[in-house]
Short mmCIF file of C-alpha atoms in Angstrom, two decimals:
data_model
loop_
_atom_site.label_atom_id
_atom_site.label_comp_id
_atom_site.label_asym_id
_atom_site.label_seq_id
_atom_site.Cartn_x
_atom_site.Cartn_y
_atom_site.Cartn_z
CA UNK A 1 -19.33 18.88 -4.13
CA UNK A 2 -15.67 19.06 -4.98
CA UNK A 3 -13.94 22.24 -6.01
CA UNK A 4 -12.96 22.62 -9.64
CA UNK A 5 -9.61 21.01 -10.36
CA UNK A 6 -7.38 20.11 -13.24
CA UNK A 7 -7.73 16.68 -14.72
CA UNK A 8 -4.79 14.28 -14.53
CA UNK A 9 -2.45 14.41 -17.52
CA UNK A 10 -3.76 12.51 -20.53
CA UNK A 11 -1.02 13.29 -23.03
CA UNK A 12 -0.26 10.40 -25.37
CA UNK A 13 2.40 9.67 -27.93
CA UNK A 14 1.83 11.25 -31.33
CA UNK A 15 1.25 8.01 -33.22
CA UNK A 16 -1.40 5.40 -32.50
CA UNK A 17 -0.54 2.85 -29.83
CA UNK A 18 -1.48 -0.66 -30.91
CA UNK A 19 -1.69 -3.94 -29.07
CA UNK A 20 2.04 -4.50 -29.63
CA UNK A 21 2.82 -1.92 -26.94
CA UNK A 22 0.43 -3.65 -24.55
CA UNK A 23 1.95 -7.05 -25.29
CA UNK A 24 5.47 -5.71 -24.80
CA UNK A 25 4.56 -4.19 -21.43
CA UNK A 26 2.90 -7.36 -20.18
CA UNK A 27 5.84 -9.49 -21.32
CA UNK A 28 8.26 -7.18 -19.53
CA UNK A 29 6.27 -7.34 -16.29
CA UNK A 30 5.93 -11.12 -16.55
CA UNK A 31 9.69 -11.41 -17.06
CA UNK A 32 10.27 -9.21 -14.00
CA UNK A 33 7.86 -11.40 -12.03
CA UNK A 34 9.77 -14.56 -12.93
CA UNK A 35 13.13 -12.90 -12.23
CA UNK A 36 11.93 -11.78 -8.78
CA UNK A 37 10.54 -15.23 -8.07
CA UNK A 38 13.86 -16.84 -8.95
CA UNK A 39 15.75 -14.38 -6.75
CA UNK A 40 13.34 -14.98 -3.90
CA UNK A 41 13.84 -18.73 -4.11
CA UNK A 42 17.62 -18.47 -4.38
CA UNK A 43 17.80 -16.40 -1.19
CA UNK A 44 15.48 -18.74 0.67
CA UNK A 45 11.75 -18.32 1.03
CA UNK A 46 11.95 -18.18 4.79
CA UNK A 47 14.98 -15.89 5.04
CA UNK A 48 13.23 -12.86 3.57
CA UNK A 49 10.75 -12.62 6.40
CA UNK A 50 12.38 -14.38 9.35
CA UNK A 51 14.24 -11.27 10.48
CA UNK A 52 11.02 -9.28 10.67
CA UNK A 53 9.20 -12.11 12.44
CA UNK A 54 11.59 -12.13 15.39
CA UNK A 55 10.12 -11.37 18.83
CA UNK A 56 10.12 -7.71 19.75
CA UNK A 57 12.40 -8.39 22.71
CA UNK A 58 15.20 -9.04 20.23
CA UNK A 59 14.55 -6.11 17.92
CA UNK A 60 14.32 -3.44 20.64
CA UNK A 61 18.08 -3.47 21.09
CA UNK A 62 18.54 -2.46 17.47
CA UNK A 63 18.95 1.22 16.56
CA UNK A 64 15.57 2.79 15.82
CA UNK A 65 16.94 4.85 12.94
CA UNK A 66 17.75 1.70 10.93
CA UNK A 67 14.78 0.57 8.80
CA UNK A 68 13.68 -2.99 9.47
CA UNK A 69 14.00 -4.03 5.87
CA UNK A 70 17.60 -2.78 5.50
CA UNK A 71 19.93 -5.78 5.71
CA UNK A 72 22.40 -5.69 8.59
CA UNK A 73 25.55 -7.68 9.09
CA UNK A 74 24.91 -11.29 8.23
CA UNK A 75 21.46 -10.50 6.74
CA UNK A 76 22.30 -9.80 3.11
CA UNK A 77 20.27 -12.80 2.02
CA UNK A 78 17.29 -11.62 4.03
CA UNK A 79 17.46 -8.14 2.55
CA UNK A 80 17.69 -9.48 -0.99
CA UNK A 81 14.73 -11.79 -0.37
CA UNK A 82 12.66 -8.90 0.98
CA UNK A 83 13.49 -6.85 -2.13
CA UNK A 84 12.57 -9.79 -4.33
CA UNK A 85 9.22 -10.20 -2.57
CA UNK A 86 8.47 -6.51 -3.08
CA UNK A 87 9.38 -6.76 -6.77
CA UNK A 88 7.16 -9.83 -7.03
CA UNK A 89 4.20 -7.92 -5.60
CA UNK A 90 4.97 -4.90 -7.77
CA UNK A 91 4.94 -6.96 -10.97
CA UNK A 92 1.79 -8.81 -9.92
CA UNK A 93 -0.01 -5.50 -9.29
CA UNK A 94 1.04 -4.09 -12.64
CA UNK A 95 -0.03 -7.17 -14.58
CA UNK A 96 -3.37 -7.30 -12.77
CA UNK A 97 -4.02 -3.57 -13.21
CA UNK A 98 -3.11 -3.67 -16.90
CA UNK A 99 -5.41 -6.64 -17.48
CA UNK A 100 -8.21 -4.62 -15.89
CA UNK A 101 -7.65 -1.41 -17.87
CA UNK A 102 -7.11 -3.05 -21.26
CA UNK A 103 -9.37 -6.09 -20.83
CA UNK A 104 -11.32 -5.45 -24.12
CA UNK A 105 -8.09 -6.21 -26.01
CA UNK A 106 -7.30 -9.43 -24.14
CA UNK A 107 -8.81 -12.88 -24.12
CA UNK A 108 -11.72 -12.44 -21.70
CA UNK A 109 -11.71 -15.86 -20.07
CA UNK A 110 -7.95 -15.85 -19.53
CA UNK A 111 -7.74 -12.30 -18.15
CA UNK A 112 -10.73 -12.69 -15.84
CA UNK A 113 -9.15 -15.83 -14.44
CA UNK A 114 -5.73 -14.25 -13.94
CA UNK A 115 -6.72 -11.00 -12.25
CA UNK A 116 -8.16 -12.41 -9.00
CA UNK A 117 -5.25 -14.83 -8.67
CA UNK A 118 -2.69 -12.05 -9.00
CA UNK A 119 -4.65 -9.93 -6.51
CA UNK A 120 -4.66 -12.85 -4.07
CA UNK A 121 -0.91 -13.29 -4.40
CA UNK A 122 -0.11 -9.61 -4.03
CA UNK A 123 -2.37 -9.22 -1.02
CA UNK A 124 -1.00 -12.32 0.70
CA UNK A 125 2.61 -11.24 0.28
CA UNK A 126 1.88 -7.67 1.41
CA UNK A 127 0.09 -8.55 4.63
CA UNK A 128 3.12 -9.30 6.80
CA UNK A 129 4.87 -6.07 5.84
CA UNK A 130 1.64 -4.14 6.48
CA UNK A 131 1.35 -5.47 10.03
CA UNK A 132 5.00 -4.67 10.77
CA UNK A 133 4.64 -1.12 9.43
CA UNK A 134 1.37 -0.63 11.35
CA UNK A 135 2.98 -1.68 14.61
CA UNK A 136 5.93 0.63 14.06
CA UNK A 137 3.59 3.50 13.22
CA UNK A 138 1.43 2.99 16.33
CA UNK A 139 4.34 2.59 18.73
CA UNK A 140 5.96 5.68 17.26
CA UNK A 141 2.72 7.61 17.72
CA UNK A 142 2.45 6.47 21.36
CA UNK A 143 5.97 7.70 22.03
CA UNK A 144 5.27 10.99 20.27
CA UNK A 145 2.05 11.55 22.18
CA UNK A 146 3.82 10.74 25.47
CA UNK A 147 6.82 12.95 24.75
CA UNK A 148 9.15 9.95 24.91
CA UNK A 149 12.24 9.69 22.72
CA UNK A 150 12.13 5.93 22.31
CA UNK A 151 10.93 2.69 23.79
CA UNK A 152 11.20 2.68 27.62
CA UNK A 153 13.25 -0.54 27.65
CA UNK A 154 15.69 0.87 25.11
CA UNK A 155 16.06 4.17 26.99
CA UNK A 156 16.77 2.34 30.25
CA UNK A 157 19.43 0.20 28.58
CA UNK A 158 21.13 3.24 27.05
CA UNK A 159 21.17 5.47 30.13
CA UNK A 160 20.75 3.10 33.04
CA UNK A 161 17.82 5.19 34.32
CA UNK A 162 14.25 5.95 33.23
CA UNK A 163 14.20 8.53 30.44
CA UNK A 164 12.52 11.88 30.91
CA UNK A 165 9.07 11.90 29.40
CA UNK A 166 8.88 8.11 29.25
CA UNK A 167 5.56 6.43 28.55
CA UNK A 168 2.85 6.55 31.15
CA UNK A 169 1.59 3.27 32.55
CA UNK A 170 -1.50 3.36 30.32
CA UNK A 171 0.50 4.14 27.19
CA UNK A 172 3.10 1.49 28.00
CA UNK A 173 0.41 -1.14 28.49
CA UNK A 174 -1.33 0.00 25.32
CA UNK A 175 1.93 -0.40 23.42
CA UNK A 176 2.46 -3.86 24.88
CA UNK A 177 -1.07 -4.88 23.90
CA UNK A 178 -0.63 -3.61 20.35
CA UNK A 179 2.74 -5.34 20.20
CA UNK A 180 1.21 -8.69 21.14
CA UNK A 181 -1.76 -8.42 18.81
CA UNK A 182 0.06 -7.13 15.74
CA UNK A 183 3.08 -9.39 16.20
CA UNK A 184 0.71 -12.35 16.35
CA UNK A 185 -1.05 -11.14 13.23
CA UNK A 186 2.30 -10.63 11.51
CA UNK A 187 3.42 -14.13 12.43
CA UNK A 188 0.23 -15.59 11.03
CA UNK A 189 0.65 -13.54 7.85
CA UNK A 190 4.21 -14.83 7.57
CA UNK A 191 2.98 -18.42 7.81
CA UNK A 192 0.21 -17.72 5.31
CA UNK A 193 2.73 -16.27 2.85
CA UNK A 194 4.97 -19.31 3.15
CA UNK A 195 2.01 -21.63 2.62
CA UNK A 196 0.87 -19.59 -0.36
CA UNK A 197 4.29 -19.72 -2.03
CA UNK A 198 4.32 -23.48 -1.69
CA UNK A 199 0.73 -24.07 -2.78
CA UNK A 200 -0.51 -25.50 -6.04
CA UNK A 201 -2.52 -22.30 -6.49
CA UNK A 202 0.66 -20.23 -6.56
CA UNK A 203 2.37 -22.64 -8.94
CA UNK A 204 -0.60 -22.32 -11.29
CA UNK A 205 -0.22 -18.51 -11.18
CA UNK A 206 3.53 -18.77 -11.83
CA UNK A 207 2.90 -21.09 -14.78
CA UNK A 208 0.39 -18.64 -16.26
CA UNK A 209 2.84 -15.76 -15.86
CA UNK A 210 5.56 -17.86 -17.51
CA UNK A 211 3.28 -18.36 -20.50
CA UNK A 212 2.53 -14.63 -20.51
CA UNK A 213 6.25 -13.86 -20.73
CA UNK A 214 6.36 -15.47 -24.15
CA UNK A 215 2.82 -15.18 -25.48
CA UNK A 216 0.19 -12.55 -24.67
CA UNK A 217 -3.39 -13.68 -25.47
CA UNK A 218 -4.56 -10.61 -27.38
CA UNK A 219 -7.83 -10.48 -29.28
CA UNK A 220 -7.70 -10.25 -33.10
CA UNK A 221 -8.86 -6.62 -32.89
CA UNK A 222 -5.89 -5.65 -30.69
CA UNK A 223 -3.51 -5.56 -33.65
CA UNK A 224 -5.18 -2.43 -35.04
CA UNK A 225 -6.81 -1.02 -31.89
CA UNK A 226 -5.59 2.19 -30.25
CA UNK A 227 -4.71 1.94 -26.57
CA UNK A 228 -5.27 5.62 -25.85
CA UNK A 229 -9.08 5.54 -25.46
CA UNK A 230 -8.84 2.81 -22.85
CA UNK A 231 -6.11 4.71 -20.99
CA UNK A 232 -8.25 7.85 -21.14
CA UNK A 233 -11.18 5.89 -19.71
CA UNK A 234 -8.99 4.97 -16.72
CA UNK A 235 -8.20 8.66 -16.26
CA UNK A 236 -11.90 9.54 -16.49
CA UNK A 237 -12.75 7.02 -13.79
CA UNK A 238 -10.10 8.58 -11.58
CA UNK A 239 -11.39 12.09 -12.24
CA UNK A 240 -14.99 11.09 -11.53
CA UNK A 241 -14.00 9.41 -8.27
CA UNK A 242 -12.04 12.47 -7.13
CA UNK A 243 -14.97 14.72 -8.05
CA UNK A 244 -17.17 12.69 -5.70
CA UNK A 245 -14.78 13.25 -2.78
CA UNK A 246 -15.62 16.00 -0.23
CA UNK A 247 -12.61 18.10 -1.22
CA UNK A 248 -14.23 21.28 0.12
CA UNK A 249 -14.32 19.69 3.57
CA UNK A 250 -10.82 18.32 3.11
CA UNK A 251 -9.68 21.87 2.38
CA UNK A 252 -9.99 22.65 6.09
CA UNK A 253 -7.35 20.82 8.13
CA UNK A 254 -8.40 19.27 11.43
CA UNK A 255 -12.12 19.48 10.72
CA UNK A 256 -12.50 16.22 12.70
CA UNK A 257 -14.92 14.74 10.16
CA UNK A 258 -12.97 11.50 10.42
CA UNK A 259 -13.91 11.24 14.10
CA UNK A 260 -17.61 10.88 13.28
CA UNK A 261 -18.83 7.53 14.65
CA UNK A 262 -15.47 7.19 16.41
CA UNK A 263 -17.16 5.71 19.49
CA UNK A 264 -19.45 3.42 17.54
CA UNK A 265 -19.51 -0.22 18.55
CA UNK A 266 -19.63 -1.18 14.87
CA UNK A 267 -16.38 -2.89 13.89
CA UNK A 268 -16.88 -2.26 10.16
CA UNK A 269 -14.33 -0.02 8.39
CA UNK A 270 -14.94 3.71 8.68
CA UNK A 271 -17.62 4.63 6.10
CA UNK A 272 -15.77 7.75 4.95
CA UNK A 273 -12.57 5.91 4.09
CA UNK A 274 -13.81 3.69 1.25
CA UNK A 275 -14.08 6.44 -1.43
CA UNK A 276 -10.55 7.61 -0.66
CA UNK A 277 -9.19 4.08 -0.86
CA UNK A 278 -10.95 3.69 -4.20
CA UNK A 279 -9.29 6.85 -5.52
CA UNK A 280 -5.94 5.47 -4.45
CA UNK A 281 -6.53 2.30 -6.48
CA UNK A 282 -7.76 4.27 -9.50
CA UNK A 283 -4.71 6.53 -9.35
CA UNK A 284 -2.54 3.43 -9.43
CA UNK A 285 -4.41 2.11 -12.49
CA UNK A 286 -3.96 5.47 -14.19
CA UNK A 287 -0.21 5.34 -13.52
CA UNK A 288 0.06 1.82 -14.93
CA UNK A 289 -1.85 2.86 -18.06
CA UNK A 290 0.63 5.71 -18.56
CA UNK A 291 3.48 3.22 -18.25
CA UNK A 292 1.92 1.14 -21.03
CA UNK A 293 1.65 4.19 -23.31
CA UNK A 294 5.01 5.75 -22.58
CA UNK A 295 7.13 2.81 -21.46
CA UNK A 296 10.33 3.80 -19.70
CA UNK A 297 9.96 7.36 -21.02
CA UNK A 298 6.75 7.97 -19.03
CA UNK A 299 6.86 11.54 -17.63
CA UNK A 300 6.51 11.97 -13.88
CA UNK A 301 3.65 14.24 -12.87
CA UNK A 302 4.87 15.67 -9.55
CA UNK A 303 1.35 16.67 -8.60
CA UNK A 304 0.00 13.13 -8.97
CA UNK A 305 3.10 11.70 -7.30
CA UNK A 306 2.51 13.77 -4.17
CA UNK A 307 -1.22 13.07 -4.30
CA UNK A 308 -0.50 9.35 -4.37
CA UNK A 309 1.83 9.67 -1.39
CA UNK A 310 -0.91 11.48 0.53
CA UNK A 311 -3.35 8.67 -0.26
CA UNK A 312 -0.82 6.12 0.96
CA UNK A 313 -0.55 8.01 4.25
CA UNK A 314 -4.34 8.13 4.39
CA UNK A 315 -4.60 4.36 4.07
CA UNK A 316 -1.85 3.72 6.63
CA UNK A 317 -3.41 6.07 9.18
CA UNK A 318 -6.90 4.66 8.66
CA UNK A 319 -5.69 1.09 9.15
CA UNK A 320 -3.65 2.10 12.19
CA UNK A 321 -6.70 3.79 13.73
CA UNK A 322 -8.73 0.64 13.13
CA UNK A 323 -6.02 -1.43 14.85
CA UNK A 324 -6.07 0.91 17.88
CA UNK A 325 -9.87 0.70 18.05
CA UNK A 326 -9.72 -3.09 17.82
CA UNK A 327 -7.20 -3.24 20.66
CA UNK A 328 -9.41 -0.98 22.77
CA UNK A 329 -12.20 -3.56 22.48
CA UNK A 330 -10.05 -6.17 24.22
CA UNK A 331 -11.99 -7.45 27.25
CA UNK A 332 -10.88 -6.58 30.79
CA UNK A 333 -8.18 -4.05 29.93
CA UNK A 334 -7.39 -1.33 32.45
CA UNK A 335 -9.12 2.06 32.08
CA UNK A 336 -5.75 3.79 31.64
CA UNK A 337 -4.91 1.42 28.79
CA UNK A 338 -8.27 2.01 27.12
CA UNK A 339 -7.79 5.77 27.49
CA UNK A 340 -4.35 5.65 25.86
CA UNK A 341 -5.75 3.60 22.98
CA UNK A 342 -8.59 6.11 22.57
CA UNK A 343 -6.12 9.00 22.35
CA UNK A 344 -4.08 6.97 19.86
CA UNK A 345 -7.18 6.26 17.76
CA UNK A 346 -8.08 9.96 17.68
CA UNK A 347 -4.50 10.86 16.75
CA UNK A 348 -4.54 8.49 13.77
CA UNK A 349 -7.95 9.71 12.63
CA UNK A 350 -6.53 13.26 12.68
CA UNK A 351 -3.68 11.92 10.56
CA UNK A 352 -6.35 10.70 8.16
CA UNK A 353 -7.74 14.22 7.95
CA UNK A 354 -4.26 15.67 7.47
CA UNK A 355 -3.66 13.26 4.57
CA UNK A 356 -6.96 14.27 2.97
CA UNK A 357 -5.99 17.91 3.31
CA UNK A 358 -2.60 17.21 1.71
CA UNK A 359 -4.28 15.36 -1.16
CA UNK A 360 -6.67 18.25 -1.74
CA UNK A 361 -3.78 20.72 -1.81
CA UNK A 362 -1.75 18.62 -4.25
CA UNK A 363 -4.64 17.69 -6.54
CA UNK A 364 -5.60 21.29 -7.23
CA UNK A 365 -2.08 22.39 -8.11
CA UNK A 366 -0.98 22.93 -11.68
CA UNK A 367 0.48 19.79 -13.22
CA UNK A 368 4.29 19.78 -13.14
CA UNK A 369 5.97 17.04 -15.16
CA UNK A 370 9.59 15.96 -15.04
CA UNK A 371 11.25 13.96 -17.83
#
């Protein structure tokens, strides 16, 4: 059972919110979608991801303190295309989430057809970035666990000699294995994204969003309906999902609950993670519903902001742990490599527990809103 906690903020504007506010929000997001799509095409579909799809042997010479998505000299087009792709995903998520929350006020057949297509697009575009971030997270964790300041190849180039505390043989081989597997997965995701953006399925989605930018298919009842009950229902679903979480257990850091079944041969996702991932999605839907009600004046609840960041860390650590476990199942790897991957898996599962603890601490704080 979860400890008692405050419910997320449910304040609404003083007057009733009709379907006009919903239509205005959807039109704005559809316009942003089309603007991002145009920017992405102008900067070249392939340019936005080619820099991140380069072999690791080229990227290791770059400074580690420079984010991969920050454009460098000669890469302004790439950086702008990456930003456009992110904005495209962001608009697609908001349209899809809003269609889900306020579906009683929208044409049922149209909205039920649009939602899965937008989810497909957002997921396809996000996959390459997710693999790149996962690889960076795992390699960083290997270096941290080994006491190394950076990649061994980079340290040797900078100093001309092996760096103190460089990776052990097992950790270095584990990093190389993860590099190969996740770079391959990232390359495949890159190709899948390019194919998706050129497919008839994507063009059908873009055409539907273009229609949405000018005409929102509301039901006749939407003109007089109040949006606040539907937004409150989204908040209630979030609250119920959080109540079902083991927040009492999460209140004790490093309880190692996330390591249960850690040696299982089952390759299915960790059974404890699914409820937390669901809360993350419901928190996102709650935030989108607040944007519909408040528009650009939506207050920022610092408590929910930090809780959402903790859930993002939870997802990243859980997926990184799964990637380490998958690499450890590679046939005929050396025992030292398997050991390093096991330590890495345990480290990421402890990061999962730390994120749950952080969420529990933030969720039970008093709500603090900023204008």
